[in-house]
């Protein structure tokens, strides 16, 4: 994290707009209605910086935080974040004592973990709260529906544990054409109906992710888990013809990825550029060198087809993107000079490049694009 770009030794950085983050949170809160909001800040808050993002959202009144690992939860606690923290990936090799020391709530997907947590509760004479994840169709973590009864029976046999939450994870909530989400909702509803038989009444029921919050208001729950929308993105939604909603809330991308021109050269037609001579100029050209590469998160897959913004115009990436440097063709952009700002993700007054646009070029999702922006790219927080 940096407080000012004036302190940069290498002019490549990411700007995070805290006002945009706050506005996105308010939009999520409005859509959630009476439901509480869990902000997902795993993977360094999707590359935005977990601690500054969590602190900002804590000030906004977020109810829970979701992380993937114990280490991520410990980072929030060390930063003074006091809201409940759910380990969405559960506990792997970490000492269960960390759950007690750092007040972390694990998700549980197997009876084997129940035994581990019960032993830890006995050791510290303190109950361990957890959220049970049931697999309704994503096929990753979660108790399979046909094993739920045996799980609940084992839970009732153990002391020192408290099932405070019950949740599932949608596989394709953005797809309004297929019926997978409806099938998952039906299984989740059937799973919930088993709980009263065991006199279990969890405080928290949650299933909706960002896409579900937008297009599945019918989910029966009292909390939503939101990551992507907070950062201004969601995967593209698909609808049956004539079933598109009239309007969806607009969310603002929070991150801008920037660099500067550090070198300019004029080259004749037929000049090879970059590793492997992957590009030859077809005319006399002016080429700008920018100190950003695939080690910073600018994917090599954008070689010869990506673009950047300089002086309110688009400049094409030419040649293979290397680990630390990228070349831009600025022949048609007048007045480019060393020190000029380059926008790789973000918008100027007249141009915009989004993580979604880049993701579509690379056949991936915008979250991978954001998470790929490396740790050596300092983040500066605006507003």
XYZ file of C-alpha atoms in Angstrom:
383
model
C 0.000 0.000 0.000
C 1.227 3.501 -0.791
C -0.168 6.864 0.219
C 0.975 8.724 -2.892
C 2.220 7.839 -6.355
C 4.953 10.432 -5.821
C 6.783 7.834 -3.718
C 6.841 5.199 -6.454
C 10.250 3.993 -7.570
C 8.676 2.084 -10.457
C 5.711 3.857 -12.014
C 3.208 0.998 -12.082
C 0.401 0.939 -9.512
C -3.264 0.252 -8.821
C -5.660 2.897 -7.540
C -8.554 1.739 -5.372
C -11.531 4.089 -5.097
C -12.958 3.805 -1.586
C -15.933 6.063 -2.444
C -16.846 3.660 -5.281
C -16.517 0.740 -2.871
C -18.864 2.451 -0.423
C -21.414 3.173 -3.147
C -21.303 -0.427 -4.330
C -21.859 -1.605 -0.765
C -24.914 0.626 -0.428
C -26.313 -0.827 -3.666
C -25.755 -4.344 -2.306
C -27.414 -3.387 0.978
C -30.438 -2.077 -0.922
C -30.759 -5.261 -2.984
C -30.329 -7.427 0.113
C -33.250 -5.758 1.863
C -33.689 -7.298 5.311
C -30.925 -9.816 4.729
C -27.527 -9.261 6.330
C -24.439 -8.877 4.133
C -21.267 -10.938 4.262
C -18.492 -9.227 2.312
C -16.165 -11.726 0.664
C -12.585 -10.428 0.928
C -10.675 -13.604 0.101
C -7.713 -13.507 -2.275
C -6.661 -10.113 -0.912
C -10.169 -8.778 -1.575
C -10.019 -9.931 -5.204
C -6.712 -8.107 -5.581
C -7.924 -4.836 -4.070
C -6.188 -5.216 -0.691
C -8.027 -7.095 2.052
C -7.159 -4.881 5.002
C -8.048 -1.431 3.558
C -11.161 -2.867 1.889
C -12.309 -4.630 5.061
C -11.711 -1.539 7.176
C -13.745 0.563 4.756
C -16.610 -1.939 4.675
C -16.508 -2.317 8.454
C -17.050 1.441 8.732
C -19.982 1.060 6.319
C -21.602 -1.454 8.670
C -21.029 -4.781 6.927
C -22.237 -7.703 9.057
C -19.767 -10.505 8.269
C -16.587 -11.105 6.313
C -15.826 -14.216 4.263
C -12.281 -15.448 3.649
C -10.750 -18.600 2.209
C -8.000 -19.397 4.694
C -7.023 -19.062 8.332
C -4.156 -16.780 7.283
C -6.605 -14.395 5.626
C -8.746 -14.351 8.757
C -5.719 -13.704 10.967
C -4.769 -10.770 8.752
C -8.160 -9.151 9.335
C -7.951 -9.658 13.077
C -4.433 -8.201 13.192
C -5.823 -5.134 11.407
C -8.457 -4.632 14.094
C -11.467 -5.976 12.171
C -14.007 -7.161 14.748
C -16.908 -8.470 12.622
C -17.501 -12.241 12.498
C -15.268 -13.974 9.926
C -16.300 -17.166 8.117
C -13.664 -19.504 6.661
C -15.414 -20.382 3.420
C -12.872 -23.073 2.593
C -12.955 -24.587 6.036
C -9.812 -25.616 7.862
C -7.047 -27.553 6.174
C -3.754 -28.224 7.977
C -3.986 -25.328 10.420
C -4.200 -25.888 14.173
C -7.877 -25.676 15.224
C -6.683 -23.573 18.152
C -6.416 -20.678 15.669
C -10.203 -20.681 15.510
C -10.375 -19.908 19.208
C -7.504 -17.452 19.358
C -8.618 -15.387 16.355
C -12.375 -15.831 16.743
C -12.820 -17.434 13.323
C -15.875 -19.444 12.280
C -15.093 -22.474 10.114
C -17.344 -23.985 7.495
C -17.671 -27.749 7.854
C -18.185 -30.294 5.098
C -17.452 -33.650 6.775
C -17.983 -35.558 10.011
C -14.211 -35.989 10.322
C -13.861 -32.259 10.880
C -16.573 -32.360 13.515
C -14.454 -34.729 15.591
C -11.404 -32.465 15.219
C -13.302 -29.390 16.371
C -14.954 -31.205 19.252
C -11.526 -32.265 20.526
C -10.327 -28.652 20.284
C -13.407 -27.435 22.167
C -12.688 -29.901 24.978
C -9.028 -28.862 25.088
C -9.871 -25.171 25.520
C -13.163 -25.668 27.346
C -14.777 -23.307 24.887
C -17.494 -24.079 22.309
C -16.601 -23.857 18.636
C -19.234 -22.398 16.345
C -19.392 -23.451 12.697
C -21.472 -23.171 9.539
C -22.468 -26.391 7.800
C -22.044 -26.398 4.047
C -24.263 -28.717 2.060
C -23.393 -29.575 -1.531
C -26.457 -29.046 -3.697
C -24.753 -29.250 -7.070
C -21.450 -27.374 -7.285
C -19.540 -30.561 -6.475
C -16.636 -29.070 -4.550
C -16.894 -28.830 -0.763
C -20.024 -29.553 1.226
C -21.804 -32.519 2.779
C -23.575 -34.430 -0.011
C -27.314 -34.328 0.393
C -27.580 -38.100 0.860
C -25.124 -37.960 3.774
C -26.707 -35.041 5.569
C -28.730 -37.172 7.985
C -25.696 -39.138 9.154
C -23.781 -35.870 9.595
C -26.519 -34.388 11.763
C -26.702 -37.561 13.850
C -22.960 -37.387 14.501
C -23.205 -33.691 15.362
C -25.795 -34.435 18.028
C -23.472 -36.985 19.631
C -20.661 -34.474 20.156
C -20.289 -31.777 22.781
C -18.669 -28.368 22.496
C -19.951 -27.570 19.001
C -22.618 -25.120 17.858
C -24.005 -25.103 14.321
C -24.659 -21.404 13.857
C -25.039 -21.371 10.087
C -26.254 -23.463 7.162
C -25.357 -22.668 3.568
C -24.735 -23.807 0.029
C -22.970 -22.430 -3.045
C -24.604 -21.862 -6.431
C -22.749 -23.095 -9.495
C -24.359 -20.946 -12.213
C -26.668 -18.364 -10.700
C -25.934 -16.039 -13.613
C -27.545 -18.498 -16.076
C -31.267 -17.835 -16.289
C -31.668 -20.207 -19.224
C -30.560 -23.447 -17.582
C -32.370 -24.810 -14.526
C -29.394 -25.714 -12.330
C -29.997 -22.940 -9.807
C -33.654 -23.943 -9.385
C -32.532 -27.538 -8.832
C -29.987 -26.421 -6.236
C -32.600 -24.304 -4.469
C -34.947 -27.286 -4.301
C -32.223 -29.461 -2.745
C -31.298 -26.724 -0.309
C -34.922 -26.369 0.743
C -35.178 -30.118 1.328
C -31.972 -30.029 3.359
C -33.316 -27.208 5.525
C -36.446 -29.234 6.250
C -34.330 -31.924 7.882
C -32.964 -29.598 10.559
C -36.079 -29.355 12.770
C -36.092 -33.156 13.095
C -32.793 -32.779 14.947
C -33.935 -29.678 16.846
C -31.404 -27.568 14.959
C -32.255 -23.945 14.224
C -29.215 -22.149 12.759
C -28.990 -18.422 13.229
C -27.679 -17.846 9.692
C -28.972 -19.237 6.402
C -27.127 -18.085 3.295
C -26.848 -19.089 -0.352
C -26.898 -16.024 -2.621
C -23.720 -14.826 -4.303
C -23.435 -11.717 -6.478
C -25.292 -13.119 -9.483
C -28.037 -14.623 -7.335
C -28.524 -11.306 -5.551
C -29.215 -9.700 -8.927
C -31.562 -12.270 -10.455
C -32.809 -14.652 -7.746
C -34.753 -12.614 -5.173
C -36.750 -15.718 -4.227
C -33.945 -17.338 -2.200
C -35.078 -18.009 1.367
C -32.201 -16.813 3.566
C -31.246 -14.126 6.055
C -27.733 -13.347 4.769
C -26.067 -12.960 1.368
C -22.387 -13.549 0.510
C -21.167 -10.858 -1.860
C -17.743 -10.450 -3.399
C -17.713 -9.451 -7.057
C -20.417 -6.772 -6.925
C -18.559 -4.905 -4.199
C -15.651 -4.507 -6.611
C -17.892 -3.496 -9.516
C -18.193 -6.748 -11.464
C -20.246 -9.844 -12.047
C -20.078 -12.532 -14.693
C -22.356 -11.824 -17.671
C -25.981 -12.794 -17.079
C -27.929 -14.866 -19.592
C -31.707 -14.772 -20.017
C -34.341 -16.414 -22.155
C -35.480 -14.231 -25.068
C -37.945 -11.561 -23.927
C -37.179 -12.379 -20.266
C -34.421 -9.829 -19.743
C -35.053 -7.459 -16.838
C -35.725 -3.867 -17.798
C -32.853 -2.557 -15.713
C -30.233 -3.796 -13.294
C -28.345 -1.682 -10.763
C -25.084 -0.263 -12.064
C -21.993 -1.165 -10.051
C -18.735 0.763 -10.397
C -15.346 -0.881 -10.940
C -13.264 0.047 -7.906
C -9.764 -0.656 -9.240
C -7.732 1.222 -11.844
C -4.471 -0.353 -13.043
C -1.947 2.263 -14.212
C 1.597 2.752 -15.415
C 3.609 5.374 -17.303
C 5.582 5.674 -20.499
C 9.293 5.340 -19.636
C 10.827 5.172 -23.132
C 9.894 6.226 -26.670
C 11.473 5.290 -29.973
C 10.757 5.778 -33.673
C 11.335 2.703 -35.825
C 11.082 2.053 -39.574
C 8.626 -0.272 -41.263
C 9.571 -3.933 -40.914
C 11.080 -3.622 -37.422
C 10.636 -6.733 -35.201
C 9.403 -6.020 -31.682
C 9.640 -8.056 -28.495
C 10.551 -11.655 -27.703
C 10.216 -14.028 -30.620
C 9.759 -11.150 -33.071
C 6.033 -11.717 -32.618
C 5.244 -8.380 -34.250
C 6.745 -6.531 -37.218
C 5.853 -2.914 -37.863
C 4.029 -2.370 -41.133
C 4.837 1.341 -41.335
C 7.207 3.813 -39.681
C 6.038 3.656 -36.078
C 6.406 5.323 -32.698
C 6.676 2.760 -29.909
C 6.253 3.415 -26.183
C 7.783 1.161 -23.540
C 5.762 0.744 -20.332
C 7.186 -0.872 -17.144
C 4.466 -3.466 -16.635
C 4.369 -7.126 -17.630
C 2.906 -10.507 -16.887
C 4.660 -10.595 -13.503
C 2.434 -7.646 -12.574
C -0.755 -9.250 -13.818
C -0.894 -8.016 -17.413
C -1.523 -11.362 -19.054
C 0.811 -12.496 -21.820
C -2.348 -13.615 -23.581
C -2.974 -9.957 -24.435
C 0.136 -9.839 -26.624
C -0.665 -8.271 -29.997
C -4.366 -7.945 -29.154
C -4.739 -6.013 -25.911
C -4.851 -2.258 -25.555
C -4.206 0.580 -23.129
C -5.364 4.192 -22.793
C -2.946 7.086 -23.334
C -3.970 10.715 -23.708
C -7.656 9.819 -24.146
C -6.958 7.356 -26.970
C -6.485 3.607 -27.238
C -3.000 2.300 -27.954
C -2.500 -1.260 -29.174
C -0.178 -3.660 -27.354
C 2.424 -4.866 -29.870
C 4.843 -7.744 -29.540
C 4.861 -10.300 -26.766
C 4.238 -8.932 -23.297
C 7.329 -9.757 -21.246
C 7.743 -10.258 -17.518
C 8.381 -6.602 -16.705
C 7.808 -4.540 -19.863
C 5.164 -3.991 -22.533
C 5.250 -2.148 -25.868
C 2.484 0.107 -27.159
C 2.021 1.507 -30.660
C 1.403 5.242 -30.173
C 2.009 6.265 -33.788
C -1.482 7.716 -34.155
C -1.596 9.420 -30.769
C -0.076 12.892 -30.986
C 2.050 14.349 -28.228
C 2.886 11.193 -26.281
C 5.852 11.860 -23.992
C 7.883 10.036 -21.395
C 5.986 10.226 -18.109
C 2.515 10.137 -19.674
C 0.008 8.047 -17.738
C -1.091 4.700 -19.149
C -4.372 3.083 -18.067
C -4.436 -0.704 -18.381
C -7.704 -1.249 -16.501
C -9.975 1.690 -15.794
C -11.450 4.691 -17.487
C -10.509 8.154 -18.596
C -12.975 10.837 -19.626
C -13.506 9.311 -23.074
C -12.199 5.733 -22.934
C -12.605 2.669 -20.752
C -11.052 -0.771 -20.376
C -12.699 -3.101 -17.876
C -11.573 -6.336 -16.309
C -14.609 -7.911 -17.976
C -13.408 -6.812 -21.426
C -9.985 -8.341 -20.751
C -11.556 -11.504 -19.337
C -13.613 -11.985 -22.492
C -10.470 -11.639 -24.611
C -8.744 -14.272 -22.474
C -11.790 -16.593 -22.145
C -11.833 -16.282 -18.372
C -13.720 -14.354 -15.680
C -13.014 -10.784 -14.501
C -12.124 -12.035 -11.028
C -9.075 -13.860 -12.376
C -7.950 -10.681 -14.116
C -8.243 -8.700 -10.872
C -6.646 -11.365 -8.673
C -3.734 -11.645 -11.093
C -2.508 -8.124 -10.354
C 0.556 -9.060 -8.345
C 1.759 -8.070 -4.908
C 4.636 -6.090 -6.403
C 2.075 -3.649 -7.821
C 1.500 -1.188 -4.953
C -2.064 -0.161 -4.176
C -2.955 3.422 -3.412
C -6.323 4.207 -1.835
C -8.246 7.216 -3.077
C -10.880 9.023 -1.063
